[in-house]
CSV table of C-alpha atoms and ligand atoms in Angstrom, one decimal:
chain,number,residue,atom,x,y,z
A,1,MET,CA,9.3,-9.3,-12.0
A,2,SER,CA,8.1,-8.8,-15.8
A,3,ARG,CA,4.9,-9.1,-18.2
A,4,GLU,CA,6.2,-12.9,-18.5
A,5,GLN,CA,5.7,-13.6,-14.8
A,6,LEU,CA,2.5,-12.0,-14.5
A,7,LEU,CA,0.8,-13.3,-17.7
A,8,GLU,CA,1.8,-17.1,-16.8
A,9,TRP,CA,-0.3,-16.4,-13.5
A,10,ILE,CA,-3.3,-15.4,-15.5
A,11,PRO,CA,-5.4,-18.0,-17.1
A,12,ALA,CA,-5.0,-17.9,-20.9
A,13,GLY,CA,-7.8,-15.6,-22.6
A,14,HIS,CA,-8.9,-14.3,-19.1
A,15,PRO,CA,-10.1,-10.6,-19.4
A,16,ASP,CA,-7.0,-9.4,-17.1
A,17,GLU,CA,-4.6,-10.6,-19.8
A,18,ALA,CA,-5.4,-8.1,-22.3
A,19,LEU,CA,-5.0,-5.3,-19.3
A,20,ALA,CA,-1.6,-6.9,-18.3
A,21,ARG,CA,-0.5,-6.7,-22.1
A,22,GLN,CA,-1.3,-2.8,-22.2
A,23,VAL,CA,1.1,-2.1,-19.1
A,24,ASP,CA,4.1,-0.4,-20.0
A,25,PHE,CA,6.8,-2.2,-17.9
A,26,GLU,CA,9.5,0.4,-18.4
A,27,ARG,CA,7.1,3.1,-16.8
A,28,LEU,CA,6.0,0.9,-13.7
A,29,PRO,CA,5.5,3.2,-10.6
A,30,ALA,CA,8.1,2.8,-7.9
A,31,HIS,CA,5.6,2.6,-5.3
A,32,ILE,CA,2.0,2.2,-5.0
A,33,ALA,CA,0.1,3.0,-1.4
A,34,VAL,CA,-3.4,2.1,-1.3
A,35,ILE,CA,-5.9,3.0,1.2
A,36,MET,CA,-7.9,-0.2,1.2
A,37,ASP,CA,-11.8,1.5,2.4
A,38,GLY,CA,-15.0,0.1,2.2
A,39,ASN,CA,-15.2,-3.4,4.1
A,40,GLY,CA,-17.9,-1.7,6.1
A,41,ARG,CA,-20.1,-1.0,3.4
A,42,TRP,CA,-19.5,-4.3,1.5
A,43,ALA,CA,-20.7,-6.2,4.6
A,44,ALA,CA,-23.7,-4.3,5.0
A,45,LYS,CA,-24.7,-4.7,1.5
A,46,ARG,CA,-24.8,-8.3,2.1
A,47,HIS,CA,-26.7,-7.8,5.6
A,48,LEU,CA,-23.4,-9.2,7.6
A,49,PRO,CA,-21.6,-7.7,10.3
A,50,ARG,CA,-18.6,-5.2,9.2
A,51,VAL,CA,-15.9,-7.3,10.6
A,52,GLU,CA,-17.0,-9.8,7.7
A,53,GLY,CA,-16.1,-7.1,5.1
A,54,HIS,CA,-12.6,-7.3,7.0
A,55,ARG,CA,-12.5,-10.9,6.7
A,56,ALA,CA,-13.1,-10.6,2.9
A,57,GLY,CA,-10.7,-8.2,2.5
A,58,ILE,CA,-7.9,-10.6,3.2
A,59,ASP,CA,-8.5,-12.0,-0.1
A,60,ALA,CA,-7.8,-8.6,-1.6
A,61,VAL,CA,-5.0,-8.1,0.1
A,62,ARG,CA,-3.4,-11.5,-1.0
A,63,ASP,CA,-4.3,-10.9,-4.7
A,64,THR,CA,-2.9,-7.3,-4.6
A,65,VAL,CA,0.2,-8.4,-3.3
A,66,GLU,CA,1.0,-10.9,-5.5
A,67,THR,CA,-0.3,-9.2,-8.5
A,68,ALA,CA,2.0,-6.2,-7.5
A,69,ALA,CA,5.1,-8.4,-6.8
A,70,ARG,CA,4.7,-10.1,-10.2
A,71,LEU,CA,4.6,-6.9,-11.9
A,72,GLY,CA,7.7,-5.9,-10.3
A,73,LEU,CA,6.6,-3.2,-8.4
A,74,GLY,CA,9.6,-1.8,-6.1
A,75,VAL,CA,7.4,-1.2,-3.0
A,76,LEU,CA,3.7,-1.7,-2.1
A,77,THR,CA,2.2,0.2,1.4
A,78,LEU,CA,-1.2,-1.0,2.2
A,79,TYR,CA,-2.9,1.0,5.2
A,80,ALA,CA,-4.3,-1.7,7.1
A,81,PHE,CA,-4.8,0.4,10.7
A,82,SER,CA,-4.7,3.8,11.4
A,83,VAL,CA,-3.9,5.8,14.8
A,84,GLU,CA,-7.5,6.7,14.7
A,85,ASN,CA,-9.0,3.3,14.1
A,86,TRP,CA,-8.6,2.7,18.0
A,87,LYS,CA,-11.8,4.7,18.2
A,88,ARG,CA,-13.5,1.6,16.5
A,89,PRO,CA,-15.4,-1.1,18.9
A,90,ALA,CA,-13.1,-3.1,20.7
A,91,SER,CA,-14.4,-6.0,19.1
A,92,GLU,CA,-13.7,-4.6,15.8
A,93,VAL,CA,-10.3,-3.7,16.8
A,94,GLY,CA,-9.7,-7.4,17.8
A,95,VAL,CA,-10.8,-9.0,14.7
A,96,LEU,CA,-8.5,-7.0,12.6
A,97,MET,CA,-5.7,-7.6,14.9
A,98,ARG,CA,-6.7,-11.4,14.9
A,99,LEU,CA,-7.0,-11.4,10.8
A,100,LEU,CA,-3.3,-9.7,10.7
A,101,LYS,CA,-1.9,-12.3,12.7
A,102,ARG,CA,-3.7,-15.0,10.7
A,103,TYR,CA,-2.6,-13.3,7.5
A,104,LEU,CA,0.9,-13.3,8.4
A,105,ARG,CA,0.9,-16.9,9.2
A,106,SER,CA,-0.8,-18.3,6.4
A,107,GLU,CA,0.8,-16.0,3.8
A,108,LEU,CA,4.4,-16.4,5.0
A,109,ASN,CA,5.3,-19.0,2.8
A,110,THR,CA,3.6,-16.8,-0.5
A,111,LEU,CA,5.7,-14.0,0.3
A,112,LEU,CA,9.0,-16.2,0.5
A,113,ALA,CA,8.3,-17.6,-2.7
A,114,ASN,CA,7.7,-14.2,-4.5
A,115,ASP,CA,11.0,-13.1,-2.7
A,116,ILE,CA,8.7,-10.2,-1.0
A,117,ARG,CA,10.5,-8.1,1.9
A,118,PHE,CA,7.8,-7.6,4.6
A,119,GLN,CA,8.0,-4.3,6.9
A,120,VAL,CA,5.9,-2.7,9.2
A,121,ILE,CA,5.2,1.0,9.3
A,122,GLY,CA,3.6,3.1,12.3
A,123,ARG,CA,3.5,3.1,16.2
A,124,ILE,CA,4.4,-0.9,16.5
A,125,GLU,CA,5.6,-0.5,19.9
A,126,GLU,CA,2.1,0.5,21.2
A,127,LEU,CA,0.8,-2.9,19.5
A,128,SER,CA,0.1,-5.6,21.8
A,129,PRO,CA,3.1,-7.9,22.4
A,130,ASP,CA,1.9,-10.8,20.5
A,131,ILE,CA,1.3,-8.7,17.5
A,132,GLN,CA,4.7,-7.1,17.7
A,133,ASP,CA,6.2,-10.5,18.2
A,134,GLU,CA,4.1,-11.7,14.9
A,135,LEU,CA,5.3,-8.8,12.7
A,136,GLY,CA,8.7,-9.2,14.1
A,137,ALA,CA,9.1,-12.7,13.0
A,138,ALA,CA,7.7,-12.1,9.2
A,139,ARG,CA,10.1,-9.2,8.9
A,140,GLU,CA,13.1,-11.5,10.0
A,141,ARG,CA,11.8,-14.3,8.0
A,142,THR,CA,11.9,-12.3,5.0
A,143,ALA,CA,14.6,-9.4,5.5
A,144,ASP,CA,17.0,-11.5,2.9
A,145,ASN,CA,14.8,-11.3,-0.1
A,146,LYS,CA,15.3,-9.1,-2.7
A,147,GLY,CA,12.0,-8.6,-4.5
A,148,MET,CA,9.2,-6.3,-3.8
A,149,LEU,CA,9.2,-4.3,-0.5
A,150,PHE,CA,5.8,-4.8,1.4
A,151,ASN,CA,5.0,-2.2,3.8
A,152,ILE,CA,1.7,-2.9,6.4
A,153,ALA,CA,0.7,0.8,7.8
A,154,LEU,CA,-0.3,-0.2,11.1
A,155,ASN,CA,-1.2,2.0,14.2
A,156,TYR,CA,-0.1,4.6,11.2
A,157,GLY,CA,-1.0,8.1,11.1
A,158,GLY,CA,0.9,10.7,8.5
A,159,ARG,CA,1.0,13.5,11.3
A,160,ALA,CA,2.3,11.0,13.9
A,161,GLU,CA,5.0,10.0,11.7
A,162,ILE,CA,6.2,13.6,11.3
A,163,VAL,CA,6.1,14.1,14.9
A,164,ASP,CA,8.2,10.9,15.3
A,165,ALA,CA,10.6,11.9,12.5
A,166,ALA,CA,11.3,15.5,14.1
A,167,LYS,CA,11.9,13.6,17.5
A,168,ARG,CA,14.3,11.2,15.8
A,169,ALA,CA,16.1,14.2,14.0
A,170,ILE,CA,16.5,16.0,17.5
A,171,ALA,CA,17.5,13.1,19.2
A,172,SER,CA,20.3,12.4,16.4
A,173,GLY,CA,21.8,15.7,17.3
A,174,ILE,CA,21.6,17.0,13.6
A,175,ARG,CA,21.7,21.0,13.8
A,176,PRO,CA,19.0,23.0,12.0
A,177,GLU,CA,21.0,24.2,9.0
A,178,GLN,CA,22.0,20.4,8.1
A,179,LEU,CA,18.5,19.6,8.1
A,180,ASP,CA,17.0,19.8,4.5
A,181,GLU,CA,14.2,17.6,3.2
A,182,GLU,CA,16.3,14.7,2.1
A,183,ARG,CA,17.9,14.4,5.5
A,184,PHE,CA,14.3,14.9,6.9
A,185,ALA,CA,12.9,11.9,5.0
A,186,GLY,CA,15.8,9.6,6.4
A,187,PHE,CA,14.1,10.2,9.6
A,188,LEU,CA,10.4,8.9,8.5
A,189,TYR,CA,9.6,5.2,8.8
A,190,THR,CA,9.9,4.8,5.0
A,191,ALA,CA,13.6,6.0,5.0
A,192,GLY,CA,15.3,4.9,2.0
A,193,GLN,CA,12.1,4.2,0.2
A,194,PRO,CA,10.9,5.6,-3.1
A,195,ASP,CA,7.7,8.1,-2.3
A,196,PRO,CA,4.6,6.8,-3.6
A,197,ASP,CA,4.0,7.6,-7.3
A,198,LEU,CA,0.7,6.4,-7.3
A,199,LEU,CA,-2.0,6.5,-4.2
A,200,ILE,CA,-5.1,4.2,-4.5
A,201,ARG,CA,-8.2,4.6,-2.6
A,202,THR,CA,-11.2,2.2,-2.9
A,203,SER,CA,-14.7,3.0,-2.3
A,204,GLY,CA,-15.1,6.2,-4.1
A,205,GLU,CA,-13.9,8.4,-1.2
A,206,LEU,CA,-11.8,11.4,-2.2
A,207,ARG,CA,-9.9,11.9,1.0
A,208,VAL,CA,-6.1,11.0,1.9
A,209,SER,CA,-7.0,10.2,5.6
A,210,ASN,CA,-3.5,10.9,7.4
A,211,TYR,CA,-2.1,8.7,5.1
A,212,LEU,CA,1.4,8.9,4.1
A,213,LEU,CA,1.1,12.9,4.4
A,214,TRP,CA,5.1,13.9,3.6
A,215,GLN,CA,5.7,11.0,1.1
A,216,ILE,CA,2.4,11.5,-1.2
A,217,ALA,CA,3.5,14.9,-2.1
A,218,TYR,CA,3.4,14.5,-6.0
A,219,ALA,CA,1.5,11.2,-6.2
A,220,GLU,CA,-1.0,10.4,-8.7
A,221,ILE,CA,-4.3,9.9,-7.0
A,222,TYR,CA,-6.3,6.8,-8.6
A,223,VAL,CA,-9.9,6.4,-6.8
A,224,THR,CA,-12.2,3.5,-7.9
A,225,GLU,CA,-15.7,3.0,-6.7
A,226,THR,CA,-14.7,-0.7,-6.1
A,227,LEU,CA,-15.2,-1.6,-2.3
A,228,TRP,CA,-11.9,-2.9,-1.2
A,229,PRO,CA,-13.2,-6.6,-0.6
A,230,ASP,CA,-14.1,-6.8,-4.4
A,231,PHE,CA,-10.4,-5.5,-5.3
A,232,ARG,CA,-8.5,-7.7,-7.6
A,233,ARG,CA,-5.9,-7.9,-10.1
A,234,GLN,CA,-7.8,-6.6,-12.5
A,235,HIS,CA,-8.4,-3.3,-10.6
A,236,LEU,CA,-4.9,-2.8,-9.6
A,237,LEU,CA,-3.6,-3.1,-13.0
A,238,GLU,CA,-6.7,-0.9,-14.1
A,239,GLY,CA,-4.8,1.6,-11.7
A,240,VAL,CA,-1.5,1.3,-13.3
A,241,LEU,CA,-2.6,1.8,-16.7
A,242,ALA,CA,-4.6,5.1,-15.5
A,243,TYR,CA,-1.3,6.1,-13.9
A,244,GLN,CA,0.5,5.6,-17.1
A,245,LYS,CA,-1.8,7.9,-18.9
A,246,ARG,CA,-1.3,10.8,-16.8
A,247,GLU,CA,1.2,13.5,-17.4
A,248,ARG,CA,3.4,13.9,-14.4
A,249,ARG,CA,4.6,17.8,-13.7
A,250,TYR,CA,6.2,18.1,-10.3
A,251,GLY,CA,4.9,21.4,-10.2
A,252,GLY,CA,6.6,22.2,-13.7
A,253,ILE,CA,4.4,23.4,-17.0
A,254,THR,CA,2.7,21.2,-19.3
A,255,PRO,CA,4.8,20.4,-22.6
A,256,ALA,CA,2.9,22.2,-25.4
A,257,PRO,CA,1.5,19.3,-27.8
A,258,ALA,CA,4.0,18.5,-30.8
A,259,VAL,CA,2.8,20.5,-34.0
A,260,ILE,CA,2.5,18.8,-37.0
A,261,GLY,CA,4.9,19.4,-39.5
A,262,ALA,CA,7.3,21.5,-37.1
A,263,GLN,CA,11.0,20.8,-38.0
B,301,LIG,C1,-11.5,0.5,6.1
B,301,LIG,O1,-13.0,0.1,5.8
B,301,LIG,C2,-10.7,-0.8,6.2
B,301,LIG,C3,-9.8,-0.9,7.3
B,301,LIG,C4,-10.4,-0.1,8.4
B,301,LIG,C5,-9.1,-2.1,7.8
B,301,LIG,C6,-8.3,-2.9,6.6
B,301,LIG,C7,-8.0,-4.1,7.0
B,301,LIG,C8,-8.1,-5.1,6.1
B,301,LIG,C9,-8.5,-5.2,4.8
B,301,LIG,C10,-7.9,-6.7,6.8
B,301,LIG,C11,-6.2,-6.8,7.6
B,301,LIG,C12,-5.2,-6.1,6.9
B,301,LIG,C13,-4.0,-6.9,6.0
B,301,LIG,C14,-3.0,-6.1,5.2
B,301,LIG,C15,-3.9,-8.4,6.3
B,301,LIG,P1,-14.1,0.2,6.4
B,301,LIG,O2,-14.2,-0.6,7.8
B,301,LIG,O3,-13.7,1.7,7.1
B,301,LIG,O4,-15.2,0.4,5.7
B,301,LIG,P2,-16.2,1.6,5.3
B,301,LIG,O5,-16.0,2.9,5.1
B,301,LIG,O6,-17.2,1.0,4.4
B,301,LIG,O7,-17.2,1.4,6.9
């Protein structure tokens, strides 16, 4: 999409309008990955049960997905449930799964209206059949959309993904001498997608938490103190603007500053 599509969605005079006008649409990250963190702390601050933080987090998901699509991002990946999250109380896991199901049902029309293609990355086959059905239905209904790809990482682990990719590579019959980084990436859950240029983590924690370990090799990391349920369009735009101020080196050297008066 474009600046116009973003601006038409922001009420005139709203503080986000100034942020949207600063975005350089020629230098957008192709892929933004987000670690949605701080739901429990958001709830604790309000003396609410943890699950209320997850419930409130759905509004942040909705706002982030629409902002990302209107910006014109190629890919957005949200970390909804890690392979480690099964260690949480069964009641909390149950609420997270129900929220996901409800989100997919209630947001399908918004995904379609915004031309968003939905996909899941993770060990989907270990999820309950009803969740798998819901995910499959959302994937199929949005499969022909041509806009942003929206990945939800579910029962996802970066190391598990690399192990799964290695198994797929072996099963494919590829010979060791044929395997290189590009071919190996083709066995990951994100095969064919650009790597994240920007990794956003909310709630101030400085960890990557087993998220997209292969793919974030050169990602810029942006950490905000904002707790996930409070994350909105403003925060995503701030992350993109911070990214656009960074100089990316990919292991190279920083270009010397231009010397004034030099030929
Ligand atoms: C981390 O907060 C958040 C999660 C483990 C789950 C994120 C899930 C949602 C926002 C809802 C469902 C998602 C979608 C895509 C519909 P935490 O509980 O670890 O917070 P804490 O660190 O403050 O305890």
